[in-house]
CSV table of C-alpha atoms in Angstrom, one decimal:
chain,number,residue,atom,x,y,z
A,972,MET,CA,-3.0,48.6,-2.3
A,973,ALA,CA,-0.5,51.2,-0.9
A,974,GLN,CA,2.4,49.6,0.8
A,975,ASN,CA,3.4,52.1,3.5
A,976,SER,CA,6.0,50.6,5.8
A,977,GLN,CA,5.2,53.4,8.4
A,978,ARG,CA,1.8,51.8,8.9
A,979,TYR,CA,3.3,48.7,10.3
A,980,ASP,CA,5.8,47.9,13.0
A,981,LEU,CA,8.0,45.6,11.1
A,982,VAL,CA,10.3,45.1,14.1
A,983,GLU,CA,7.4,43.5,16.0
A,984,VAL,CA,6.3,41.6,12.9
A,985,GLY,CA,9.8,40.0,12.7
A,986,ARG,CA,9.7,39.1,16.4
A,987,SER,CA,6.6,37.1,15.7
A,988,PHE,CA,8.7,34.7,13.6
A,989,GLN,CA,11.6,32.4,14.3
A,990,LEU,CA,14.2,34.6,12.6
A,991,PRO,CA,17.9,34.8,13.8
A,992,GLY,CA,19.6,38.1,14.0
A,993,GLN,CA,18.6,41.7,14.5
A,994,TYR,CA,16.1,43.7,12.3
A,995,ARG,CA,17.9,46.3,10.3
A,996,ASP,CA,15.4,47.8,8.0
A,997,GLY,CA,12.4,47.1,5.8
A,998,VAL,CA,11.1,48.6,2.5
A,999,PRO,CA,8.0,48.0,0.3
A,1000,TYR,CA,8.7,45.3,-2.3
A,1001,GLY,CA,7.1,44.1,-5.5
A,1002,SER,CA,4.2,45.2,-7.6
A,1003,GLY,CA,1.4,43.2,-6.1
A,1004,HIS,CA,-2.0,44.8,-5.5
A,1005,ILE,CA,-3.5,42.3,-3.0
A,1006,ASN,CA,-1.2,41.9,-0.1
A,1007,ASP,CA,1.3,44.4,1.6
A,1008,THR,CA,4.8,43.1,1.0
A,1009,PHE,CA,8.1,44.2,2.5
A,1010,ALA,CA,11.7,43.1,2.1
A,1011,ALA,CA,13.2,43.2,5.5
A,1012,THR,CA,17.0,43.0,6.2
A,1013,TYR,CA,18.4,41.3,9.3
A,1014,ASP,CA,21.9,41.4,10.7
A,1015,GLN,CA,23.1,37.9,11.3
A,1016,GLY,CA,26.6,38.1,12.7
A,1017,GLY,CA,27.6,40.9,10.4
A,1018,ARG,CA,26.0,39.4,7.4
A,1019,ALA,CA,22.9,41.0,5.9
A,1020,VAL,CA,20.1,38.5,5.3
A,1021,ARG,CA,16.8,39.4,3.7
A,1022,TYR,CA,13.3,38.0,4.3
A,1023,ILE,CA,9.9,38.8,2.9
A,1024,HIS,CA,7.2,39.9,5.4
A,1025,GLN,CA,3.8,39.9,3.9
A,1026,ARG,CA,0.5,41.1,5.4
A,1027,ILE,CA,-2.2,38.9,3.9
A,1028,ASN,CA,-5.4,40.6,2.6
A,1029,ASP,CA,-8.1,38.8,4.6
A,1030,ARG,CA,-10.8,40.8,2.9
A,1031,ILE,CA,-10.1,38.8,-0.3
A,1032,PHE,CA,-8.9,35.6,1.4
A,1033,ARG,CA,-11.5,35.0,4.0
A,1034,ASP,CA,-9.9,31.9,5.6
A,1035,VAL,CA,-6.3,32.7,6.0
A,1036,PRO,CA,-5.4,29.6,8.2
A,1037,ALA,CA,-6.8,27.4,5.4
A,1038,LEU,CA,-4.8,29.3,2.8
A,1039,MET,CA,-1.6,29.0,4.8
A,1040,GLU,CA,-2.2,25.3,5.3
A,1041,ASN,CA,-2.3,24.9,1.5
A,1042,ILE,CA,0.9,26.9,1.1
A,1043,GLN,CA,2.7,25.0,4.0
A,1044,ARG,CA,1.7,21.6,2.5
A,1045,THR,CA,2.6,22.4,-1.1
A,1046,THR,CA,5.9,24.1,-0.4
A,1047,ALA,CA,7.0,21.3,1.9
A,1048,HIS,CA,6.1,18.7,-0.8
A,1049,VAL,CA,7.9,20.6,-3.5
A,1050,ARG,CA,11.0,20.9,-1.4
A,1051,ALA,CA,10.9,17.2,-0.6
A,1052,ARG,CA,10.5,16.3,-4.3
A,1053,LEU,CA,13.4,18.5,-5.3
A,1054,ARG,CA,15.7,17.0,-2.6
A,1055,ALA,CA,14.8,13.5,-3.8
A,1056,GLU,CA,15.7,14.6,-7.3
A,1057,GLY,CA,19.1,15.9,-6.2
A,1058,VAL,CA,18.2,19.6,-6.6
A,1059,THR,CA,20.3,21.5,-4.1
A,1060,ASP,CA,19.6,25.2,-5.0
A,1061,PRO,CA,17.4,26.4,-2.0
A,1062,ARG,CA,16.0,29.1,-4.3
A,1063,ALA,CA,14.1,26.5,-6.4
A,1064,ALA,CA,11.1,26.6,-4.0
A,1065,LEU,CA,9.6,29.1,-1.5
A,1066,THR,CA,10.5,28.5,2.1
A,1067,LEU,CA,8.1,29.6,4.8
A,1068,CYS,CA,9.6,30.8,8.1
A,1069,PRO,CA,7.6,29.5,11.1
A,1070,ALA,CA,6.0,31.9,13.6
A,1071,ALA,CA,7.1,31.8,17.2
A,1072,ASP,CA,4.3,29.3,18.0
A,1073,GLY,CA,5.2,27.1,15.1
A,1074,LEU,CA,2.3,28.1,12.8
A,1075,PRO,CA,3.0,29.2,9.3
A,1076,TYR,CA,1.5,32.6,10.0
A,1077,ALA,CA,1.3,35.2,12.9
A,1078,ARG,CA,-1.2,37.8,13.9
A,1079,ASP,CA,-0.3,41.4,14.9
A,1080,PRO,CA,-2.1,43.3,17.8
A,1081,GLU,CA,-4.7,44.6,15.3
A,1082,GLY,CA,-5.5,41.0,14.2
A,1083,ALA,CA,-3.9,41.2,10.8
A,1084,TYR,CA,-2.3,38.1,9.4
A,1085,TRP,CA,1.4,38.0,8.4
A,1086,ARG,CA,3.7,35.4,6.9
A,1087,THR,CA,7.4,35.4,6.3
A,1088,TYR,CA,9.4,33.8,3.5
A,1089,GLU,CA,13.1,33.4,3.0
A,1090,PHE,CA,14.2,36.0,0.3
A,1091,ILE,CA,15.2,34.6,-3.0
A,1092,GLU,CA,18.4,36.3,-4.0
A,1093,GLY,CA,19.9,36.5,-7.5
A,1094,ALA,CA,16.5,36.4,-9.3
A,1095,ARG,CA,13.7,38.7,-10.1
A,1096,THR,CA,10.2,38.9,-11.6
A,1097,TYR,CA,9.1,40.9,-14.7
A,1098,ASP,CA,5.6,42.5,-15.0
A,1099,VAL,CA,5.6,42.3,-18.8
A,1100,ILE,CA,6.7,39.5,-21.1
A,1101,GLU,CA,9.3,41.0,-23.4
A,1102,THR,CA,10.8,37.9,-25.1
A,1103,GLU,CA,9.8,34.4,-26.3
A,1104,ARG,CA,12.5,33.1,-24.0
A,1105,GLN,CA,10.7,34.6,-21.0
A,1106,ALA,CA,7.5,33.0,-22.1
A,1107,PHE,CA,9.2,29.6,-22.5
A,1108,GLU,CA,10.8,29.8,-19.1
A,1109,ALA,CA,7.6,30.9,-17.3
A,1110,ALA,CA,5.6,28.1,-18.9
A,1111,ARG,CA,8.4,25.6,-18.1
A,1112,ALA,CA,8.3,26.7,-14.5
A,1113,PHE,CA,4.6,26.4,-14.1
A,1114,GLY,CA,4.5,23.0,-15.8
A,1115,ARG,CA,7.3,21.9,-13.4
A,1116,PHE,CA,5.3,23.2,-10.5
A,1117,GLN,CA,2.3,21.2,-11.5
A,1118,ASP,CA,4.5,18.1,-12.0
A,1119,LEU,CA,6.1,18.5,-8.5
A,1120,LEU,CA,2.6,18.6,-6.9
A,1121,SER,CA,1.1,15.8,-9.0
A,1122,ASP,CA,1.7,13.2,-6.4
A,1123,LEU,CA,0.8,15.2,-3.3
A,1124,THR,CA,-1.3,12.9,-1.0
A,1125,GLY,CA,-3.6,13.7,1.8
A,1126,PRO,CA,-6.8,15.7,2.1
A,1127,ARG,CA,-8.0,17.9,-0.9
A,1128,LEU,CA,-6.5,21.4,-0.7
A,1129,HIS,CA,-8.8,24.2,0.4
A,1130,GLU,CA,-10.4,26.4,-2.3
A,1131,THR,CA,-9.1,29.8,-1.3
A,1132,ILE,CA,-11.4,31.5,-3.8
A,1133,PRO,CA,-14.3,29.1,-4.6
A,1134,ASP,CA,-15.2,28.7,-8.3
A,1135,PHE,CA,-12.4,31.0,-9.3
A,1136,HIS,CA,-12.1,29.5,-12.9
A,1137,HIS,CA,-15.6,28.0,-13.1
A,1138,THR,CA,-16.5,29.6,-16.4
A,1139,PRO,CA,-20.2,28.5,-16.5
A,1140,ARG,CA,-20.8,30.1,-13.1
A,1141,ARG,CA,-19.1,33.3,-14.4
A,1142,PHE,CA,-21.6,33.2,-17.3
A,1143,ALA,CA,-24.5,32.6,-14.9
A,1144,ARG,CA,-23.5,35.7,-13.0
A,1145,PHE,CA,-23.1,37.7,-16.2
A,1146,GLU,CA,-26.7,36.7,-17.3
A,1147,GLU,CA,-28.0,37.6,-13.9
A,1148,VAL,CA,-26.5,41.1,-14.0
A,1149,LEU,CA,-27.6,41.5,-17.7
A,1150,ALA,CA,-31.2,40.7,-16.8
A,1151,ALA,CA,-31.2,43.3,-14.0
A,1152,ASP,CA,-29.1,45.9,-16.0
A,1153,PRO,CA,-28.8,47.9,-12.8
A,1154,CYS,CA,-27.0,50.9,-14.4
A,1155,GLY,CA,-28.8,50.9,-17.7
A,1156,ARG,CA,-25.6,50.1,-19.6
A,1157,ALA,CA,-26.7,47.1,-21.6
A,1158,ALA,CA,-28.0,49.1,-24.6
A,1159,ASP,CA,-24.5,50.6,-25.2
A,1160,CYS,CA,-22.7,47.2,-25.4
A,1161,ARG,CA,-25.1,45.0,-27.3
A,1162,ARG,CA,-22.3,43.8,-29.6
A,1163,GLU,CA,-20.2,42.5,-26.6
A,1164,ILE,CA,-23.2,41.0,-25.0
A,1165,ASP,CA,-24.2,39.2,-28.2
A,1166,LEU,CA,-20.6,37.9,-28.6
A,1167,ALA,CA,-20.5,36.5,-25.1
A,1168,LEU,CA,-23.8,34.8,-25.4
A,1169,GLY,CA,-22.8,33.4,-28.8
A,1170,TRP,CA,-19.7,31.8,-27.2
A,1171,LYS,CA,-21.5,30.5,-24.1
A,1172,ALA,CA,-21.6,27.0,-25.4
A,1173,GLU,CA,-17.9,26.7,-25.0
A,1174,ALA,CA,-17.8,27.6,-21.4
A,1175,SER,CA,-18.3,24.2,-19.9
A,1176,ARG,CA,-16.0,22.2,-22.3
A,1177,LEU,CA,-13.2,21.5,-19.9
A,1178,LEU,CA,-15.5,20.9,-16.9
A,1179,ASP,CA,-17.5,18.4,-19.0
A,1180,LEU,CA,-14.3,16.5,-19.8
A,1181,CYS,CA,-13.5,16.5,-16.1
A,1182,ALA,CA,-17.0,15.2,-15.3
A,1183,GLN,CA,-16.5,12.4,-17.8
A,1184,GLY,CA,-13.2,11.4,-16.1
A,1185,LEU,CA,-11.1,12.4,-19.1
A,1186,MET,CA,-9.5,15.5,-17.5
A,1187,PRO,CA,-8.5,15.0,-13.8
A,1188,GLU,CA,-8.7,17.6,-11.1
A,1189,ARG,CA,-5.1,18.6,-10.2
A,1190,ILE,CA,-3.3,21.1,-7.9
A,1191,THR,CA,-2.9,24.3,-9.9
A,1192,HIS,CA,-1.6,27.8,-9.4
A,1193,ASN,CA,-4.5,29.6,-11.0
A,1194,ASP,CA,-2.7,32.9,-11.4
A,1195,THR,CA,0.0,32.2,-14.0
A,1196,LYS,CA,1.3,35.6,-14.9
A,1197,LEU,CA,4.9,36.1,-15.8
A,1198,ASN,CA,5.5,38.1,-12.6
A,1199,ASN,CA,4.7,35.0,-10.5
A,1200,VAL,CA,7.9,33.3,-11.7
A,1201,MET,CA,11.3,34.2,-10.5
A,1202,LEU,CA,13.8,34.3,-13.3
A,1203,ASP,CA,17.5,33.7,-12.5
A,1204,ASP,CA,19.5,36.9,-13.0
A,1205,GLN,CA,22.4,35.1,-14.6
A,1206,THR,CA,20.8,32.5,-16.8
A,1207,GLY,CA,17.3,33.8,-17.3
A,1208,ALA,CA,16.0,30.4,-16.3
A,1209,GLY,CA,12.6,30.0,-14.6
A,1210,LEU,CA,13.7,29.4,-11.0
A,1211,CYS,CA,10.8,29.4,-8.6
A,1212,VAL,CA,7.0,29.9,-8.8
A,1213,ILE,CA,5.7,32.4,-6.2
A,1214,ASP,CA,2.4,34.0,-5.0
A,1215,LEU,CA,0.8,30.8,-3.9
A,1216,ASP,CA,-2.4,32.3,-2.5
A,1217,THR,CA,-4.5,30.7,-5.2
A,1218,VAL,CA,-2.9,27.3,-5.3
A,1219,MET,CA,-5.8,25.0,-4.9
A,1220,PRO,CA,-7.7,22.3,-6.8
A,1221,GLY,CA,-8.3,23.1,-10.5
A,1222,LEU,CA,-7.6,21.9,-14.0
A,1223,SER,CA,-4.1,21.9,-15.5
A,1224,LEU,CA,-5.3,23.9,-18.5
A,1225,TYR,CA,-6.5,26.7,-16.3
A,1226,ASP,CA,-2.9,27.5,-15.7
A,1227,PHE,CA,-1.8,27.0,-19.3
A,1228,GLY,CA,-4.8,28.9,-20.6
A,1229,ASP,CA,-4.1,31.9,-18.4
A,1230,MET,CA,-0.5,32.0,-19.6
A,1231,VAL,CA,-1.7,32.1,-23.2
A,1232,ARG,CA,-4.2,34.9,-22.4
A,1233,THR,CA,-1.6,37.1,-20.8
A,1234,ALA,CA,1.5,36.3,-22.8
A,1235,THR,CA,0.2,36.2,-26.4
A,1236,ASN,CA,-1.6,39.6,-26.3
A,1237,SER,CA,0.3,42.1,-28.5
A,1238,GLY,CA,-1.4,45.0,-26.8
A,1239,ALA,CA,-2.3,46.3,-23.3
A,1240,GLU,CA,-5.1,44.7,-21.4
A,1241,ASP,CA,-7.2,47.9,-21.8
A,1242,GLU,CA,-6.0,48.9,-25.3
A,1243,ARG,CA,-8.7,51.0,-27.1
A,1244,ASP,CA,-7.2,50.5,-30.6
A,1245,LEU,CA,-8.2,46.9,-31.2
A,1246,ALA,CA,-6.0,46.9,-34.4
A,1247,LYS,CA,-3.1,46.7,-31.9
A,1248,VAL,CA,-4.5,43.6,-30.2
A,1249,THR,CA,-3.6,40.3,-31.8
A,1250,CYS,CA,-2.7,36.8,-30.5
A,1251,ARG,CA,1.1,36.3,-31.1
A,1252,MET,CA,1.7,32.8,-32.4
A,1253,PRO,CA,5.5,32.9,-31.6
A,1254,MET,CA,4.6,33.5,-28.0
A,1255,PHE,CA,2.1,30.6,-28.1
A,1256,GLU,CA,4.7,28.3,-29.5
A,1257,ALA,CA,7.2,29.3,-26.8
A,1258,LEU,CA,4.6,28.6,-24.1
A,1259,ALA,CA,3.6,25.2,-25.6
A,1260,LYS,CA,7.2,24.1,-25.8
A,1261,GLY,CA,8.1,25.3,-22.3
A,1262,TYR,CA,5.0,23.8,-20.7
A,1263,LEU,CA,5.0,20.5,-22.4
A,1264,GLY,CA,8.7,20.2,-21.7
A,1265,THR,CA,7.9,19.7,-18.0
A,1266,ALA,CA,4.3,18.7,-17.9
A,1267,ARG,CA,3.8,16.2,-20.8
A,1268,ALA,CA,4.7,13.2,-18.7
A,1269,PHE,CA,1.6,13.5,-16.5
A,1270,LEU,CA,-0.9,15.1,-18.9
A,1271,THR,CA,-3.8,12.9,-20.2
A,1272,GLU,CA,-4.6,12.7,-23.9
A,1273,ALA,CA,-7.6,15.0,-23.4
A,1274,GLU,CA,-5.5,17.6,-21.6
A,1275,VAL,CA,-3.0,17.7,-24.5
A,1276,GLU,CA,-5.9,17.8,-27.1
A,1277,GLN,CA,-7.4,20.9,-25.4
A,1278,LEU,CA,-4.2,22.9,-25.0
A,1279,SER,CA,-5.1,24.9,-28.1
A,1280,PHE,CA,-8.5,25.7,-26.7
A,1281,ALA,CA,-7.5,26.6,-23.1
A,1282,GLY,CA,-6.2,30.1,-23.9
A,1283,ARG,CA,-9.5,30.9,-25.6
A,1284,LEU,CA,-11.5,29.7,-22.7
A,1285,LEU,CA,-9.6,31.7,-20.1
A,1286,THR,CA,-9.6,34.8,-22.3
A,1287,LEU,CA,-13.4,34.5,-22.7
A,1288,GLU,CA,-13.9,34.0,-19.0
A,1289,CYS,CA,-11.9,37.1,-18.3
A,1290,GLY,CA,-13.7,39.2,-20.8
A,1291,VAL,CA,-17.1,38.1,-19.4
A,1292,ARG,CA,-15.9,39.1,-16.0
A,1293,PHE,CA,-15.0,42.6,-17.3
A,1294,LEU,CA,-18.3,42.9,-19.1
A,1295,THR,CA,-20.2,41.8,-16.0
A,1296,ASP,CA,-18.4,44.4,-13.9
A,1297,HIS,CA,-19.1,47.1,-16.4
A,1298,LEU,CA,-22.8,46.3,-16.4
A,1299,GLN,CA,-23.1,46.3,-12.6
A,1300,GLY,CA,-21.3,49.6,-12.2
A,1301,ASP,CA,-17.6,48.8,-11.9
A,1302,THR,CA,-17.8,47.4,-8.4
A,1303,TYR,CA,-14.9,44.8,-8.6
A,1304,PHE,CA,-12.1,45.9,-10.9
A,1305,LYS,CA,-10.5,49.3,-10.4
A,1306,ILE,CA,-11.2,51.7,-13.2
A,1307,HIS,CA,-9.3,54.9,-14.3
A,1308,ARG,CA,-11.8,56.2,-16.8
A,1309,ALA,CA,-15.4,55.9,-17.9
A,1310,GLY,CA,-15.9,52.6,-19.8
A,1311,HIS,CA,-12.6,51.2,-18.6
A,1312,ASN,CA,-14.0,47.7,-18.0
A,1313,LEU,CA,-15.8,47.7,-21.3
A,1314,ASP,CA,-12.5,48.5,-23.0
A,1315,ARG,CA,-10.9,45.6,-21.2
A,1316,CYS,CA,-13.7,43.4,-22.3
A,1317,ARG,CA,-13.3,44.4,-25.9
A,1318,THR,CA,-9.6,43.6,-25.8
A,1319,GLN,CA,-10.3,40.1,-24.4
A,1320,PHE,CA,-13.0,39.4,-27.0
A,1321,LYS,CA,-10.7,40.5,-29.8
A,1322,LEU,CA,-8.2,38.0,-28.6
A,1323,VAL,CA,-10.9,35.3,-28.4
A,1324,ALA,CA,-11.8,36.0,-32.0
A,1325,ASP,CA,-8.1,35.8,-33.0
A,1326,MET,CA,-7.6,32.5,-31.1
A,1327,ARG,CA,-10.6,30.9,-32.8
A,1328,ASN,CA,-9.1,31.7,-36.2
A,1329,LEU,CA,-5.7,30.4,-35.0
A,1330,GLU,CA,-6.8,27.2,-33.4
A,1331,PRO,CA,-5.7,24.9,-36.3
A,1332,ALA,CA,-2.3,26.5,-36.2
A,1333,MET,CA,-2.1,26.1,-32.4
A,1334,GLN,CA,-3.1,22.5,-32.7
A,1335,ARG,CA,-0.2,21.9,-35.2
A,1336,VAL,CA,2.2,23.6,-32.8
A,1337,VAL,CA,1.1,21.3,-30.0
A,1338,GLN,CA,1.3,18.1,-32.1
A,1339,LEU,CA,4.7,19.0,-33.5
A,1340,THR,CA,6.0,19.8,-30.0
A,1341,MET,CA,4.8,16.5,-28.7
A,1342,LYS,CA,6.6,14.7,-31.5
A,1343,GLU,CA,9.8,16.6,-30.9
A,1344,GLN,CA,9.7,15.9,-27.2
A,1345,ALA,CA,8.8,12.2,-27.5
């Protein structure tokens, strides 16, 4: 989504929130594609202080008040836990700025929803994982985030995108589109269709364990890309988890699995030369060590046992989503060339095949890490 600051009156947006000082300027910020995000500078007694103003995309998130209730509850709980543990760095958690009426969001004259966060200085995000240290720090931060929310009490959080990682329902949608074949594309991707159907039996493994009481529902982030963790400019440490729109009930391994899917891929998500696409074991090892370093204390035995499978499941789910979109005419994911979603699907399925072959090695990494951290 284009972020054109001229479209919005950021002065008026700022006045909708309880912010001290005078608005100085605002510029588009970040690389997100869902919400419109701006870094706004305010003069507070001669000192420049920045905030994040964000217009929430209510076409994707249909119930913004519920979404913001989730974020308000989780950020408040995380900050309380950090204070109790003696963490004094205010950058360790997102801080919402209340609107003039005390709500965690405001609406502009056109009815658009806005929120404001305190800006996290001295840290940044990275769109692409470049080093094993970055993978370790991201996984450590997401494990810590789950841990901090593991004792949140009160009503169940709202599902901001229902069934977001419900793999069996993703398969059901795929089979529905396949049966209709609305664009006549099934004949040209029989190999991918057969692969997906051959792997279908794995789709419900984690949910089956949850139904058996072996894998509890938890509060999870559900979008664990590297660029959703702020890394400290000086130390490189994972400082703060951001982009909380999809924080909702889920399984812990959804978060770990999606990290594996995105971080271990040696190629681009839409790489056509599949020889360039492999699952990088050093990255998996860094993720496992980082995640278990902060999450192992609350994980069940079943969760630990399935860590080596989680990446394969989330990669399969993503590939099925790309294949479904290709079959139905590219109606969800943006494409930049003919067959783009099929290319993406093939990349994911190549990773699935690699992960199947590497599962014994992944299990050994998890077992060794658990022994080292005992």
